[in-house]
Every structure is written in C-alpha cells, then in structure tokens.
RNA sequence: GGAGCCAUCGCCAAGUUGGUAAGGCCGUAGAUUGCAAAUCUGCUAUUCACCAGUUCGAGUCUGGUUGGCUCCUCCA
C-alpha cells in the first residue's frame, strides 16, 4: 500500500513500525461548536484510510482526540453559564452521532484533553527538566524552539526573521517562535488545573503529543505510523507537536504524516472565521447521509473540495445506479466477490486512496453486471457475485450497504406509499385496457408526487426522485 | 512580505518512474418500450492555462508568465 507523506512530499510505500499493524492518530475537533462539512471531510478521509489499511491486511489502531479545553470553550462557558462539561459533552455527542450517520467508524481510542492532564503535565515537566521548556513569571510555560535542531523539519519553514512574524510577541519569550505549552490562569473565573509548575491549562499542541505517548508504545524510533489531520494543521500545530515529542521522548512522533485538503464554498476555505460554514447538522437535514458520504469522498482527500449542489446530485445519480443494480439482484445472498474487481478496488485504494479510480471501477462493474443480467436475467451465480461485490464496496468504502428498496423510498411515509400503490394499480388496469391516455395521466400524477416509475418484465417499480 | 499547493472536455475528475489523454454528469444517435423511465451500445478533448527549453518523444521534467487557493493568527 502506498500513501503520500506530506513531509517527504512524495508517495511512499507504507512500511509499518510493527508488522501487519498500523497505528494512526488523527487530530479531532475542538468541541465548542457544531461540526461543519470540513470536519466531515477530514473524518471521512481518515475513515477511508483506516478501511483501506484494514482491507490490505493491517490491524488498525486509530486514535482521534477531542480538544475539550480551550479558550473558545471557556469563552462559551462565560457566555452561556453552562459548565465546560455540559458544552463539550453536548458537542462530542453530536459530533459522534453525525459522523455515525456518515458511516464513519468509531476510532479505537477517543481521548479527551481533560482526561490526559496527567500525561500532559508529565511531558511538560520532562521538557522543563531538560531546560527545553521554561517557566515565565506569569506561570506560562513556553517551548524553546532554539533547543530543537530539527524545528522546521515538518513544515519546511525556513527560520525567517521575527520581523516577518505576525504573532504578537510576549516580552519574556526567549525566541519569537516559542509557543505555549501551558497557559497560567488569568483570573478567579478561569478554568484551571493545578500542576507542579503553575495552575493553568494546556496549550493547544501539547495534548496531542501527550495523548500519543500515553496510548501508543514507541518502536524503532517512532511512536505511531501515521499522523493525520487537516492541511491547515501542518503549521504550526504539527510542527510544534513533533518538536515537543521529539524533545521529550527522544524519538519522532510519527513515521508518516497525512493531510487532507479543505472543503471550500465558492472557492474559499470553509471556516468559522470566514463565517461561511456549512454545518453538518443542516446538511444532513437536506441531503441523505450516504449520498453526502459518497460525495465528500468522491474527490481525492488531498485536493481541495469545492462544495456544489450540482455535483452532489451527480454523486447521487452514481450511487443510485449501484442501488438499482442491488435492487435488481435482490433478494439474493453473497457468494464471493469477483477477483478482478476486488483486486482493482484494492489496488486503487492502495495507491494513496485513489478514489476516482475506485469509483470508475465500480461504475464499470455495475455496467457489466447490468449487461449480464440483460442477457440472462436469471443468472443466479452472477447475482450472488454482484451481491458480494456490493458488500465488498460497503466494507471498503462505506456505501451501498442499505436495503435497496428503502434506499429509493427515503422520506416516503406510509400514507403516500399507499397512495402510490393505488395509483400504480389504476395505471396497470388502464394499461391492460390500452387506455394510454389515462395511464400516462396517472404517471404524470405520480411524477408530481415526486415519484418516478419504471416498467419492468416483473412489473412496475417506483422510486422517490 | 515569507512559504507552499493548484491550473486536464460544458461541469466534476483520474493520469507511479516522460511513450502518445480513465471514469461520472450533461448532450447526442441507436437497441428496448404503447410512449416513457430504467438498462445496454455507439459518438462526444489531435489535446492537457500561456511561453520557452531538455528529449527520438512531455499533461507528465526545467525556467518564466498569467490566474486561483492555502499557510505564516483559532481552524479539519
């Protein structure tokens, strides 16, 4: 299996630090607000990675954290009067539910910053003991970037002069690039945790380093195989994380780094600061979750993704075709997937998750399947193989797993269903009587109800259009 | 100001070591159908933003130009 490493900037053959195992850590959300499509894409991208690794025979251990202590959360506590836990529990719960709807598998480990404070304190203390970190009078602890010779190796950032930096300098910092490991409490209302060095809370970067150390055992100079996250985290977050880990543990945190591209709206990055967020909860109200999954995963994970309603509908059409085939072969059971097809899918996904090739192979498989059924509608062996193919797609890519008849009847209640059935019966009678004016009128009527019908040798079937 | 990414058919989008442009949507012709829909088949980029170079040969490599995006500040 090949993956693209953002540090080496090249596609690499994946060689895990432990044979047949793959350890993954993905930066999760800061839980102070609803998840948007960007969070979904990142989640979906690494879900695809995890599934692909498993399909290629690796036992995957994936950790995805929740940042549940942060300035923005504290601000929300002040604004709403709710406790920090009330806020973070609410958004974590919602995040997990929404990701579940999108078919994202749960991570093996889901650590929270507030549950990792001991590990965080230990790591900071180690860095203080080594004089790589330093405490200033306010109680803040900073990381001395000049002590890490490899600082900059992640983002390939040349150490430009401070004049270029847009960061406001704290006078007590040794170097402009030094970053906070620990932020001391500012007032009585602040949410603080006591440590040997000061009462305060962790900086943003330290939690990931500490959690990885806590949950993974290093081997051959690396703590984990793959570290993932959004492309915006490459600097400073991952640079700083790598530095902290390297300096406190003496080995590198990750062997490979993978970063997903952004979801854009009208060609611009979707972000809270731009105010152009498309929240998942809203998207899930108007679009089918499975279609959304297919769509968000239909563009290679490293490319930026410009959200478009038209393209989402195109994705739906492609998914519909898969389900029409599934409907056509139902009911049946799975034998084993077509070997050529299976290999093609695995090869595509094994090539740094080349989803475009994978989807093309699926379209091809569907066309071939329909063709086969056109010439021999009762080919049971073919039906079973096709069913196995679709099951395989569901396992590897996370779509196609639903019961096909209900897929085409999303949002149709029992009353409408009964009405449709009655109209179809009337139309059949009209057809038998060769009263095509009447049968076409009924078809138009169904069309206005948002129902498309198809006459097949086995009778008339309908879909919600 | 510094660093980086990207530019392929009307739209979306593949394209490891350079070797003669996947796939989907749309459109179109046909098979099928009472007509449709669904399904199948055919057609649909001499060309990869532009200019120059390397090469027998470049979408793929080098240099430049133009345009778009991202990071350097919280961010998936």
Short mmCIF file of C-alpha atoms (C1' of nucleotides) in Angstrom, two decimals:
data_model
loop_
_atom_site.label_atom_id
_atom_site.label_comp_id
_atom_site.label_asym_id
_atom_site.label_seq_id
_atom_site.Cartn_x
_atom_site.Cartn_y
_atom_site.Cartn_z
CA UNK A 1 0.00 0.00 0.00
CA UNK A 2 1.22 3.46 -0.90
CA UNK A 3 0.45 6.66 0.96
CA UNK A 4 1.53 10.23 0.40
CA UNK A 5 3.71 11.66 3.14
CA UNK A 6 3.32 15.42 3.42
CA UNK A 7 6.74 15.81 4.98
CA UNK A 8 8.71 13.96 2.31
CA UNK A 9 6.22 15.31 -0.21
CA UNK A 10 6.11 12.07 -2.05
CA UNK A 11 4.14 8.87 -2.29
CA UNK A 12 5.75 6.24 -0.07
CA UNK A 13 5.41 2.52 0.28
CA UNK A 14 3.77 2.07 3.67
CA UNK A 15 6.09 0.14 5.96
CA UNK A 16 4.65 -0.02 9.46
CA UNK A 17 6.80 0.00 12.55
CA UNK A 18 5.12 -3.26 13.61
CA UNK A 19 4.44 -5.92 11.03
CA UNK A 20 0.81 -6.17 9.91
CA UNK A 21 -0.23 -3.36 12.22
CA UNK A 22 -0.99 0.26 11.56
CA UNK A 23 -1.26 2.91 14.22
CA UNK A 24 -2.98 6.16 13.37
CA UNK A 25 -3.56 9.36 15.22
CA UNK A 26 -5.87 11.96 13.73
CA UNK A 27 -6.38 15.42 15.11
CA UNK A 28 -10.02 15.71 16.05
CA UNK A 29 -12.19 18.73 16.65
CA UNK A 30 -12.23 21.36 19.35
CA UNK A 31 -15.67 20.82 20.76
CA UNK A 32 -17.13 24.26 21.23
CA UNK A 33 -19.41 24.39 18.20
CA UNK A 34 -21.19 22.28 15.59
CA UNK A 35 -19.14 20.29 13.12
CA UNK A 36 -19.15 21.56 9.57
CA UNK A 37 -18.56 19.87 6.23
CA UNK A 38 -14.82 20.35 6.65
CA UNK A 39 -14.79 18.25 9.80
CA UNK A 40 -16.82 15.67 7.96
CA UNK A 41 -14.38 15.51 5.08
CA UNK A 42 -11.39 15.06 7.37
CA UNK A 43 -13.20 12.38 9.31
CA UNK A 44 -14.30 10.69 6.11
CA UNK A 45 -10.82 10.82 4.59
CA UNK A 46 -9.21 9.06 7.52
CA UNK A 47 -12.10 6.64 7.77
CA UNK A 48 -11.29 5.68 4.20
CA UNK A 49 -7.63 5.33 5.11
CA UNK A 50 -8.45 3.13 8.07
CA UNK A 51 -10.77 0.93 6.00
CA UNK A 52 -8.20 0.66 3.22
CA UNK A 53 -5.45 -0.32 5.61
CA UNK A 54 -7.70 -3.00 7.06
CA UNK A 55 -8.59 -4.27 3.61
CA UNK A 56 -4.88 -4.53 2.90
CA UNK A 57 -4.45 -6.75 5.90
CA UNK A 58 -3.30 -4.37 8.60
CA UNK A 59 -4.74 -4.39 12.07
CA UNK A 60 -5.56 -0.74 12.60
CA UNK A 61 -5.45 1.13 15.86
CA UNK A 62 -6.76 4.62 15.38
CA UNK A 63 -6.92 7.41 17.90
CA UNK A 64 -8.88 10.59 17.40
CA UNK A 65 -8.89 13.17 20.12
CA UNK A 66 -11.35 15.72 21.35
CA UNK A 67 -9.92 19.04 22.41
CA UNK A 68 -12.23 19.78 25.29
CA UNK A 69 -10.31 22.53 26.96
CA UNK A 70 -9.56 25.65 25.07
CA UNK A 71 -10.01 29.43 25.08
CA UNK A 72 -13.08 29.26 22.89
CA UNK A 73 -14.74 26.71 25.14
CA UNK A 74 -14.03 28.86 28.17
CA UNK A 75 -15.49 31.82 26.34
CA UNK A 76 -18.62 29.82 25.70
CA UNK A 77 -18.80 28.90 29.39
CA UNK A 78 -18.75 32.59 30.22
CA UNK A 79 -21.36 33.40 27.59
CA UNK A 80 -23.83 30.63 28.35
CA UNK A 81 -23.37 29.96 32.02
CA UNK A 82 -23.16 26.26 31.27
CA UNK A 83 -20.33 24.20 32.66
CA UNK A 84 -17.46 23.23 30.43
CA UNK A 85 -18.55 19.58 30.56
CA UNK A 86 -22.10 20.43 29.55
CA UNK A 87 -20.81 22.21 26.49
CA UNK A 88 -18.17 19.72 25.46
CA UNK A 89 -20.35 16.66 26.14
CA UNK A 90 -23.08 18.16 24.00
CA UNK A 91 -20.83 18.76 21.01
CA UNK A 92 -18.94 15.50 21.37
CA UNK A 93 -22.21 13.62 21.41
CA UNK A 94 -23.49 15.49 18.40
CA UNK A 95 -20.20 15.03 16.55
CA UNK A 96 -20.22 11.29 17.11
CA UNK A 97 -23.84 10.96 16.06
CA UNK A 98 -23.32 12.95 12.88
CA UNK A 99 -20.18 11.04 11.95
CA UNK A 100 -22.01 7.78 12.61
CA UNK A 101 -24.71 8.87 10.14
CA UNK A 102 -21.96 9.46 7.60
CA UNK A 103 -20.74 5.94 8.18
CA UNK A 104 -17.52 6.94 9.90
CA UNK A 105 -16.32 4.13 12.10
CA UNK A 106 -15.51 4.98 15.67
CA UNK A 107 -11.83 5.37 16.50
CA UNK A 108 -10.26 2.69 18.67
CA UNK A 109 -9.24 5.35 21.17
CA UNK A 110 -11.01 8.67 21.66
CA UNK A 111 -9.01 10.57 24.24
CA UNK A 112 -10.01 13.91 25.66
CA UNK A 113 -7.57 16.59 26.74
CA UNK A 114 -9.19 16.84 30.15
CA UNK A 115 -8.60 13.12 30.70
CA UNK A 116 -4.97 13.39 29.69
CA UNK A 117 -3.85 16.12 32.05
CA UNK A 118 -1.50 13.88 33.95
CA UNK A 119 0.29 12.85 30.76
CA UNK A 120 0.39 16.46 29.66
CA UNK A 121 1.88 17.58 32.97
CA UNK A 122 4.48 14.84 32.82
CA UNK A 123 5.57 15.78 29.35
CA UNK A 124 5.85 19.45 30.20
CA UNK A 125 7.79 18.59 33.34
CA UNK A 126 10.20 16.48 31.31
CA UNK A 127 10.76 19.38 28.94
CA UNK A 128 11.27 21.75 31.89
CA UNK A 129 13.77 19.36 33.45
CA UNK A 130 15.70 19.25 30.19
CA UNK A 131 15.61 23.05 30.03
CA UNK A 132 13.87 22.83 26.67
CA UNK A 133 10.82 24.41 28.21
CA UNK A 134 10.87 27.40 30.52
CA UNK A 135 8.52 28.96 33.00
CA UNK A 136 7.96 32.70 32.94
CA UNK A 137 6.75 34.84 35.82
CA UNK A 138 3.09 34.72 34.80
CA UNK A 139 3.13 30.94 35.17
CA UNK A 140 3.05 30.29 31.42
CA UNK A 141 5.38 27.59 30.17
CA UNK A 142 6.97 28.01 26.76
CA UNK A 143 8.81 25.67 24.47
CA UNK A 144 12.25 26.94 23.50
CA UNK A 145 12.35 26.34 19.76
CA UNK A 146 16.05 27.16 19.58
CA UNK A 147 16.77 23.99 21.59
CA UNK A 148 15.35 21.77 18.86
CA UNK A 149 17.71 21.48 15.92
CA UNK A 150 15.02 19.78 13.87
CA UNK A 151 12.45 22.50 14.41
CA UNK A 152 11.06 23.33 10.99
CA UNK A 153 11.53 19.87 9.52
CA UNK A 154 7.82 19.21 9.38
CA UNK A 155 6.63 22.33 7.62
CA UNK A 156 9.96 23.02 5.86
CA UNK A 157 9.71 26.53 7.06
CA UNK A 158 12.91 28.49 6.84
CA UNK A 159 13.62 30.26 10.10
CA UNK A 160 12.77 33.70 8.89
CA UNK A 161 13.45 36.72 10.98
CA UNK A 162 10.95 37.80 13.56
CA UNK A 163 10.17 40.91 11.59
CA UNK A 164 8.08 38.74 9.31
CA UNK A 165 6.14 37.22 12.13
CA UNK A 166 2.65 38.47 12.62
CA UNK A 167 2.45 36.94 16.06
CA UNK A 168 2.37 39.36 18.93
CA UNK A 169 5.48 38.80 20.99
CA UNK A 170 5.49 38.18 24.66
CA UNK A 171 8.45 40.04 26.00
CA UNK A 172 9.50 37.18 28.21
CA UNK A 173 9.73 34.68 25.37
CA UNK A 174 13.25 33.61 24.55
CA UNK A 175 12.53 33.36 20.83
CA UNK A 176 9.68 34.77 18.80
CA UNK A 177 8.75 31.31 17.56
CA UNK A 178 8.48 29.80 21.03
CA UNK A 179 4.98 28.59 21.76
CA UNK A 180 2.96 27.98 24.89
CA UNK A 181 2.92 24.54 26.43
CA UNK A 182 0.93 25.69 29.41
CA UNK A 183 -1.13 28.79 29.99
CA UNK A 184 -1.43 30.05 33.54
CA UNK A 185 -4.83 31.07 34.83
CA UNK A 186 -5.63 34.68 34.39
CA UNK A 187 -8.30 35.22 37.00
CA UNK A 188 -10.54 33.55 39.50
CA UNK A 189 -13.14 32.68 36.88
CA UNK A 190 -10.63 30.85 34.74
CA UNK A 191 -10.84 27.11 34.45
CA UNK A 192 -7.59 25.83 35.90
CA UNK A 193 -5.76 22.67 36.77
CA UNK A 194 -3.01 22.54 39.35
CA UNK A 195 0.44 21.29 38.46
CA UNK A 196 3.88 21.47 40.00
CA UNK A 197 4.78 24.46 37.84
CA UNK A 198 1.60 26.52 37.92
CA UNK A 199 -2.15 26.46 37.93
CA UNK A 200 -3.49 26.73 34.42
CA UNK A 201 -4.37 24.74 31.34
CA UNK A 202 -2.58 23.08 28.47
CA UNK A 203 -1.62 24.81 25.26
CA UNK A 204 -3.15 23.54 22.09
CA UNK A 205 -0.25 21.48 20.80
CA UNK A 206 0.83 19.56 23.88
CA UNK A 207 -2.30 17.46 24.26
CA UNK A 208 -1.74 15.53 21.04
CA UNK A 209 1.87 14.75 21.91
CA UNK A 210 0.92 13.65 25.39
CA UNK A 211 -2.01 11.52 24.25
CA UNK A 212 0.09 9.73 21.68
CA UNK A 213 2.74 8.94 24.28
CA UNK A 214 0.06 7.77 26.66
CA UNK A 215 -1.72 5.45 24.27
CA UNK A 216 0.99 4.17 21.96
CA UNK A 217 4.22 2.38 22.64
CA UNK A 218 7.16 3.61 20.59
CA UNK A 219 9.21 1.28 18.44
CA UNK A 220 12.08 1.78 16.03
CA UNK A 221 12.22 5.49 16.68
CA UNK A 222 8.55 6.27 16.14
CA UNK A 223 5.50 6.39 18.36
CA UNK A 224 2.95 5.86 15.62
CA UNK A 225 2.87 5.05 11.94
CA UNK A 226 0.65 7.76 10.58
CA UNK A 227 -0.32 11.13 11.93
CA UNK A 228 -3.25 12.75 10.19
CA UNK A 229 -5.15 15.99 10.18
CA UNK A 230 -6.30 18.90 8.09
CA UNK A 231 -3.79 20.66 5.86
CA UNK A 232 -4.08 23.77 7.99
CA UNK A 233 -2.59 21.90 10.94
CA UNK A 234 0.75 21.33 9.26
CA UNK A 235 1.98 24.58 10.71
CA UNK A 236 2.21 25.40 13.48
CA UNK A 237 0.33 22.58 15.15
CA UNK A 238 2.13 19.56 13.74
CA UNK A 239 5.49 21.28 13.69
CA UNK A 240 5.13 22.06 17.37
CA UNK A 241 3.75 18.68 18.21
CA UNK A 242 6.68 16.98 16.52
CA UNK A 243 9.12 19.20 18.39
CA UNK A 244 7.56 18.51 21.79
CA UNK A 245 7.51 14.78 21.24
CA UNK A 246 10.99 14.62 19.80
CA UNK A 247 12.49 16.65 22.63
CA UNK A 248 10.67 14.95 25.47
CA UNK A 249 10.85 11.33 24.30
CA UNK A 250 13.98 11.31 22.16
CA UNK A 251 12.21 9.83 19.15
CA UNK A 252 9.96 11.05 16.37
CA UNK A 253 6.24 11.02 16.94
CA UNK A 254 5.15 9.71 13.56
CA UNK A 255 6.69 7.92 10.62
CA UNK A 256 4.27 9.34 8.07
CA UNK A 257 2.14 12.47 8.04
CA UNK A 258 -1.02 12.80 6.01
CA UNK A 259 -3.07 15.93 5.49
CA UNK A 260 -6.48 16.34 3.93
CA UNK A 261 -7.49 19.27 1.74
CA UNK A 262 -10.22 21.74 2.56
CA UNK A 263 -13.87 21.96 1.81
CA UNK A 264 -14.45 25.25 0.08
CA UNK A 265 -17.53 27.30 -0.52
CA UNK A 266 -17.33 29.39 -3.69
CA UNK A 267 -13.62 28.69 -3.92
CA UNK A 268 -12.79 29.78 -0.40
CA UNK A 269 -11.90 27.70 2.61
CA UNK A 270 -14.83 27.00 4.86
CA UNK A 271 -14.02 28.26 8.30
CA UNK A 272 -15.63 29.71 11.31
CA UNK A 273 -13.70 32.93 11.00
CA UNK A 274 -14.95 33.49 7.45
CA UNK A 275 -18.48 32.75 8.56
CA UNK A 276 -19.17 30.55 5.56
CA UNK A 277 -19.55 27.32 7.46
CA UNK A 278 -21.99 24.75 6.21
CA UNK A 279 -22.84 22.81 9.33
CA UNK A 280 -23.27 19.08 9.16
CA UNK A 281 -26.49 19.18 11.12
CA UNK A 282 -28.00 21.42 8.44
CA UNK A 283 -26.56 19.43 5.56
CA UNK A 284 -27.98 16.23 6.99
CA UNK A 285 -31.43 17.76 7.08
CA UNK A 286 -31.47 18.36 3.35
CA UNK A 287 -29.25 15.62 1.99
CA UNK A 288 -29.14 11.90 2.50
CA UNK A 289 -26.19 10.99 4.73
CA UNK A 290 -24.97 8.23 2.45
CA UNK A 291 -25.07 10.49 -0.60
CA UNK A 292 -23.15 13.09 1.37
CA UNK A 293 -20.57 10.50 2.31
CA UNK A 294 -20.19 9.40 -1.29
CA UNK A 295 -19.92 12.99 -2.45
CA UNK A 296 -17.44 14.18 0.17
CA UNK A 297 -15.26 11.17 -0.50
CA UNK A 298 -15.53 11.36 -4.29
CA UNK A 299 -12.63 13.77 -4.65
CA UNK A 300 -9.13 12.71 -3.64
CA UNK A 301 -8.52 13.56 0.01
CA UNK A 302 -5.53 15.80 -0.66
CA UNK A 303 -7.34 18.06 -3.12
CA UNK A 304 -9.41 20.97 -2.06
CA UNK A 305 -13.08 20.28 -2.41
CA UNK A 306 -15.40 22.93 -3.70
CA UNK A 307 -18.87 22.12 -2.43
CA UNK A 308 -21.53 22.23 -5.12
CA UNK A 309 -25.15 21.17 -5.02
CA UNK A 310 -24.96 20.12 -8.69
CA UNK A 311 -22.05 17.78 -8.06
CA UNK A 312 -23.77 16.36 -5.03
CA UNK A 313 -26.69 15.42 -7.27
CA UNK A 314 -24.25 13.86 -9.72
CA UNK A 315 -22.92 11.75 -6.86
CA UNK A 316 -26.47 10.73 -6.03
CA UNK A 317 -27.00 9.57 -9.60
CA UNK A 318 -23.92 7.40 -9.44
CA UNK A 319 -24.96 5.92 -6.10
CA UNK A 320 -28.50 5.38 -7.44
CA UNK A 321 -27.07 3.20 -10.20
CA UNK A 322 -25.37 0.98 -7.68
CA UNK A 323 -28.60 0.62 -5.72
CA UNK A 324 -30.64 -0.05 -8.87
CA UNK A 325 -28.35 -2.95 -9.56
CA UNK A 326 -28.70 -4.10 -5.99
CA UNK A 327 -32.46 -3.83 -6.30
CA UNK A 328 -32.31 -5.82 -9.48
CA UNK A 329 -30.46 -8.72 -7.88
CA UNK A 330 -32.47 -8.73 -4.66
CA UNK A 331 -33.28 -10.89 -2.94
CA UNK A 332 -30.14 -12.96 -3.08
CA UNK A 333 -27.15 -13.80 -0.96
CA UNK A 334 -23.49 -13.19 -1.43
CA UNK A 335 -21.07 -15.71 -2.83
CA UNK A 336 -17.59 -14.27 -3.22
CA UNK A 337 -16.63 -11.04 -4.92
CA UNK A 338 -15.24 -11.05 -8.43
CA UNK A 339 -11.49 -11.40 -8.09
CA UNK A 340 -10.57 -8.97 -10.84
CA UNK A 341 -12.93 -6.35 -9.48
CA UNK A 342 -11.76 -6.85 -5.93
CA UNK A 343 -8.14 -6.51 -6.91
CA UNK A 344 -8.86 -3.40 -8.95
CA UNK A 345 -10.58 -1.76 -5.98
CA UNK A 346 -7.85 -2.69 -3.53
CA UNK A 347 -5.14 -1.53 -5.90
CA UNK A 348 -6.86 1.79 -6.43
CA UNK A 349 -7.30 2.41 -2.72
CA UNK A 350 -3.83 1.11 -2.03
CA UNK A 351 -2.44 3.83 -4.25
CA UNK A 352 -2.76 6.68 -1.77
CA UNK A 353 -6.54 6.24 -1.73
CA UNK A 354 -7.20 6.83 -5.41
CA UNK A 355 -10.93 7.08 -5.02
CA UNK A 356 -11.54 8.26 -8.59
CA UNK A 357 -10.17 5.02 -9.98
CA UNK A 358 -12.11 3.04 -7.39
CA UNK A 359 -15.39 4.74 -8.31
CA UNK A 360 -14.68 4.26 -12.01
CA UNK A 361 -14.16 0.55 -11.38
CA UNK A 362 -17.45 0.42 -9.52
CA UNK A 363 -19.29 2.11 -12.39
CA UNK A 364 -17.71 -0.40 -14.73
CA UNK A 365 -18.73 -3.30 -12.50
CA UNK A 366 -22.31 -2.00 -12.37
CA UNK A 367 -22.50 -1.65 -16.15
CA UNK A 368 -21.05 -5.12 -16.63
CA UNK A 369 -23.49 -6.53 -14.09
CA UNK A 370 -26.49 -4.90 -15.76
CA UNK A 371 -25.29 -6.12 -19.11
CA UNK A 372 -25.01 -9.67 -17.82
CA UNK A 373 -28.48 -9.51 -16.32
CA UNK A 374 -29.89 -8.06 -19.53
CA UNK A 375 -28.76 -11.10 -21.45
CA UNK A 376 -29.55 -13.60 -18.72
CA UNK A 377 -31.95 -12.20 -16.09
CA UNK A 378 -31.99 -15.42 -14.09
CA UNK A 379 -28.25 -15.88 -13.71
CA UNK A 380 -28.17 -16.78 -10.03
CA UNK A 381 -24.41 -17.17 -9.84
CA UNK A 382 -23.95 -13.70 -11.30
CA UNK A 383 -26.44 -12.23 -8.85
CA UNK A 384 -24.61 -13.73 -5.93
CA UNK A 385 -21.29 -12.47 -7.17
CA UNK A 386 -22.66 -8.98 -7.74
CA UNK A 387 -24.11 -9.01 -4.27
CA UNK A 388 -20.72 -9.96 -2.87
CA UNK A 389 -19.14 -7.16 -4.89
CA UNK A 390 -21.50 -4.65 -3.35
CA UNK A 391 -20.86 -5.99 0.14
CA UNK A 392 -17.19 -5.54 -0.50
CA UNK A 393 -17.75 -1.94 -1.59
CA UNK A 394 -19.68 -1.31 1.59
CA UNK A 395 -16.88 -2.67 3.74
CA UNK A 396 -14.11 -0.85 1.92
CA UNK A 397 -15.75 2.45 1.03
CA UNK A 398 -18.75 2.61 3.32
CA UNK A 399 -21.64 2.89 0.91
CA UNK A 400 -24.05 0.53 -0.79
CA UNK A 401 -24.96 -1.29 2.38
CA UNK A 402 -28.59 -0.33 2.63
CA UNK A 403 -31.63 -2.32 1.64
CA UNK A 404 -32.18 -1.09 -1.93
CA UNK A 405 -35.95 -0.69 -1.88
CA UNK A 406 -35.86 1.53 1.16
CA UNK A 407 -32.96 3.48 -0.32
CA UNK A 408 -35.24 4.59 -3.13
CA UNK A 409 -38.06 5.37 -0.78
CA UNK A 410 -36.33 7.79 1.57
CA UNK A 411 -38.76 10.23 3.05
CA UNK A 412 -41.90 8.44 1.86
CA UNK A 413 -44.44 7.89 4.61
CA UNK A 414 -46.94 5.04 4.79
CA UNK A 415 -49.83 7.20 3.62
CA UNK A 416 -48.01 8.30 0.46
CA UNK A 417 -46.83 4.77 -0.08
CA UNK A 418 -50.43 3.52 -0.05
CA UNK A 419 -51.44 6.27 -2.43
CA UNK A 420 -48.65 5.33 -4.81
CA UNK A 421 -49.69 1.69 -4.72
CA UNK A 422 -53.28 2.58 -5.53
CA UNK A 423 -52.24 4.79 -8.42
CA UNK A 424 -49.98 2.08 -9.79
CA UNK A 425 -52.84 -0.41 -9.70
CA UNK A 426 -55.11 2.01 -11.53
CA UNK A 427 -52.41 2.58 -14.09
CA UNK A 428 -51.94 -1.12 -14.64
CA UNK A 429 -55.65 -1.53 -15.27
CA UNK A 430 -55.57 1.34 -17.72
CA UNK A 431 -52.57 -0.20 -19.45
CA UNK A 432 -54.30 -3.54 -19.73
CA UNK A 433 -57.26 -1.79 -21.32
CA UNK A 434 -54.80 0.04 -23.60
CA UNK A 435 -56.14 3.31 -22.25
CA UNK A 436 -52.76 5.01 -22.56
CA UNK A 437 -54.15 8.49 -22.13
CA UNK A 438 -55.32 7.51 -18.69
CA UNK A 439 -52.19 5.54 -17.78
CA UNK A 440 -49.94 8.42 -18.83
CA UNK A 441 -52.06 10.82 -16.82
CA UNK A 442 -51.54 8.67 -13.76
CA UNK A 443 -47.83 8.59 -14.47
CA UNK A 444 -47.79 12.38 -14.61
CA UNK A 445 -49.69 12.47 -11.37
CA UNK A 446 -47.07 10.26 -9.73
CA UNK A 447 -44.39 12.47 -11.17
CA UNK A 448 -45.86 15.50 -9.44
CA UNK A 449 -45.77 13.49 -6.22
CA UNK A 450 -42.03 13.15 -6.74
CA UNK A 451 -42.24 9.53 -7.82
CA UNK A 452 -40.57 8.04 -10.86
CA UNK A 453 -41.77 4.71 -12.21
CA UNK A 454 -40.20 2.02 -14.30
CA UNK A 455 -41.97 -0.76 -16.12
CA UNK A 456 -40.01 -3.97 -15.95
CA UNK A 457 -40.77 -7.53 -17.07
CA UNK A 458 -41.56 -8.25 -13.43
CA UNK A 459 -43.99 -5.40 -13.04
CA UNK A 460 -43.77 -1.72 -12.28
CA UNK A 461 -41.36 -0.40 -9.68
CA UNK A 462 -41.13 3.11 -8.35
CA UNK A 463 -38.51 5.43 -6.84
CA UNK A 464 -38.60 8.66 -4.96
CA UNK A 465 -36.98 11.07 -7.38
"C1'" G B 1 6.45 40.43 2.93
"C1'" G B 2 7.81 34.94 3.53
"C1'" A B 3 6.46 29.56 2.43
"C1'" G B 4 3.65 26.11 -0.40
"C1'" C B 5 -0.23 23.96 -3.50
"C1'" C B 6 -3.02 24.01 -7.95
"C1'" A B 7 -4.46 25.04 -13.41
"C1'" U B 8 -6.74 18.40 -17.99
"C1'" C B 9 -13.62 18.06 -22.44
"C1'" G B 10 -19.84 22.48 -20.97
"C1'" C B 11 -19.41 20.64 -15.32
"C1'" C B 12 -16.80 17.20 -11.69
"C1'" A B 13 -12.35 14.47 -12.12
"C1'" A B 14 -8.06 10.26 -12.88
"C1'" G B 15 -3.42 10.25 -15.05
"C1'" U B 16 3.79 5.61 -10.34
"C1'" U B 17 9.23 6.05 -12.58
"C1'" G B 18 8.26 11.04 -19.66
"C1'" G B 19 5.86 6.99 -24.68
"C1'" U B 20 1.26 9.03 -27.29
"C1'" A B 21 -5.44 11.71 -22.60
"C1'" A B 22 -9.68 6.80 -17.17
"C1'" G B 23 -14.46 7.43 -15.24
"C1'" G B 24 -19.03 10.17 -13.97
"C1'" C B 25 -22.71 14.12 -15.15
"C1'" C B 26 -24.66 16.73 -19.33
"C1'" G B 27 -25.51 16.27 -24.67
"C1'" U B 28 -26.41 13.13 -28.86
"C1'" A B 29 -27.58 8.55 -32.17
"C1'" G B 30 -29.46 3.63 -31.64
"C1'" A B 31 -31.47 -1.09 -29.09
"C1'" U B 32 -35.59 -1.87 -25.76
"C1'" U B 33 -40.65 0.30 -24.55
"C1'" G B 34 -47.68 1.53 -26.45
"C1'" C B 35 -44.90 6.17 -25.12
"C1'" A B 36 -41.66 6.94 -21.19
"C1'" A B 37 -38.41 5.64 -17.23
"C1'" A B 38 -34.65 2.22 -16.08
"C1'" U B 39 -30.90 -0.73 -18.69
"C1'" C B 40 -27.42 -1.66 -22.77
"C1'" U B 41 -24.48 0.04 -27.24
"C1'" G B 42 -22.13 3.96 -30.22
"C1'" C B 43 -20.46 9.18 -30.59
"C1'" U B 44 -18.59 13.33 -27.68
"C1'" A B 45 -10.53 16.66 -25.57
"C1'" U B 46 -5.03 15.67 -32.22
"C1'" U B 47 -5.26 17.97 -26.68
"C1'" C B 48 -3.84 19.00 -21.08
"C1'" A B 49 -3.72 27.99 -18.64
"C1'" C B 50 0.30 30.55 -21.64
"C1'" C B 51 5.60 31.00 -23.44
"C1'" A B 52 10.36 28.92 -23.97
"C1'" G B 53 13.76 24.77 -23.05
"C1'" U B 54 15.57 19.44 -22.32
"C1'" U B 55 14.25 14.86 -25.25
"C1'" C B 56 13.52 10.48 -30.68
"C1'" G B 57 9.17 11.59 -27.65
"C1'" A B 58 6.24 15.90 -22.17
"C1'" G B 59 -0.29 16.71 -19.43
"C1'" U B 60 3.87 14.43 -17.01
"C1'" C B 61 10.92 17.17 -16.34
"C1'" U B 62 13.38 22.58 -16.21
"C1'" G B 63 12.82 28.02 -16.38
"C1'" G B 64 9.47 32.02 -16.91
"C1'" U B 65 4.36 34.37 -17.39
"C1'" U B 66 -0.77 34.64 -16.00
"C1'" G B 67 -4.78 33.13 -12.87
"C1'" G B 68 -6.82 30.67 -8.33
"C1'" C B 69 -6.23 28.75 -3.40
"C1'" U B 70 -3.78 27.75 1.32
"C1'" C B 71 -0.35 28.52 5.50
"C1'" C B 72 2.60 32.18 8.37
"C1'" U B 73 -3.47 34.18 13.71
"C1'" C B 74 -8.15 29.98 16.05
"C1'" C B 75 -9.08 26.40 12.36
"C1'" A B 76 -10.33 19.66 9.72
#
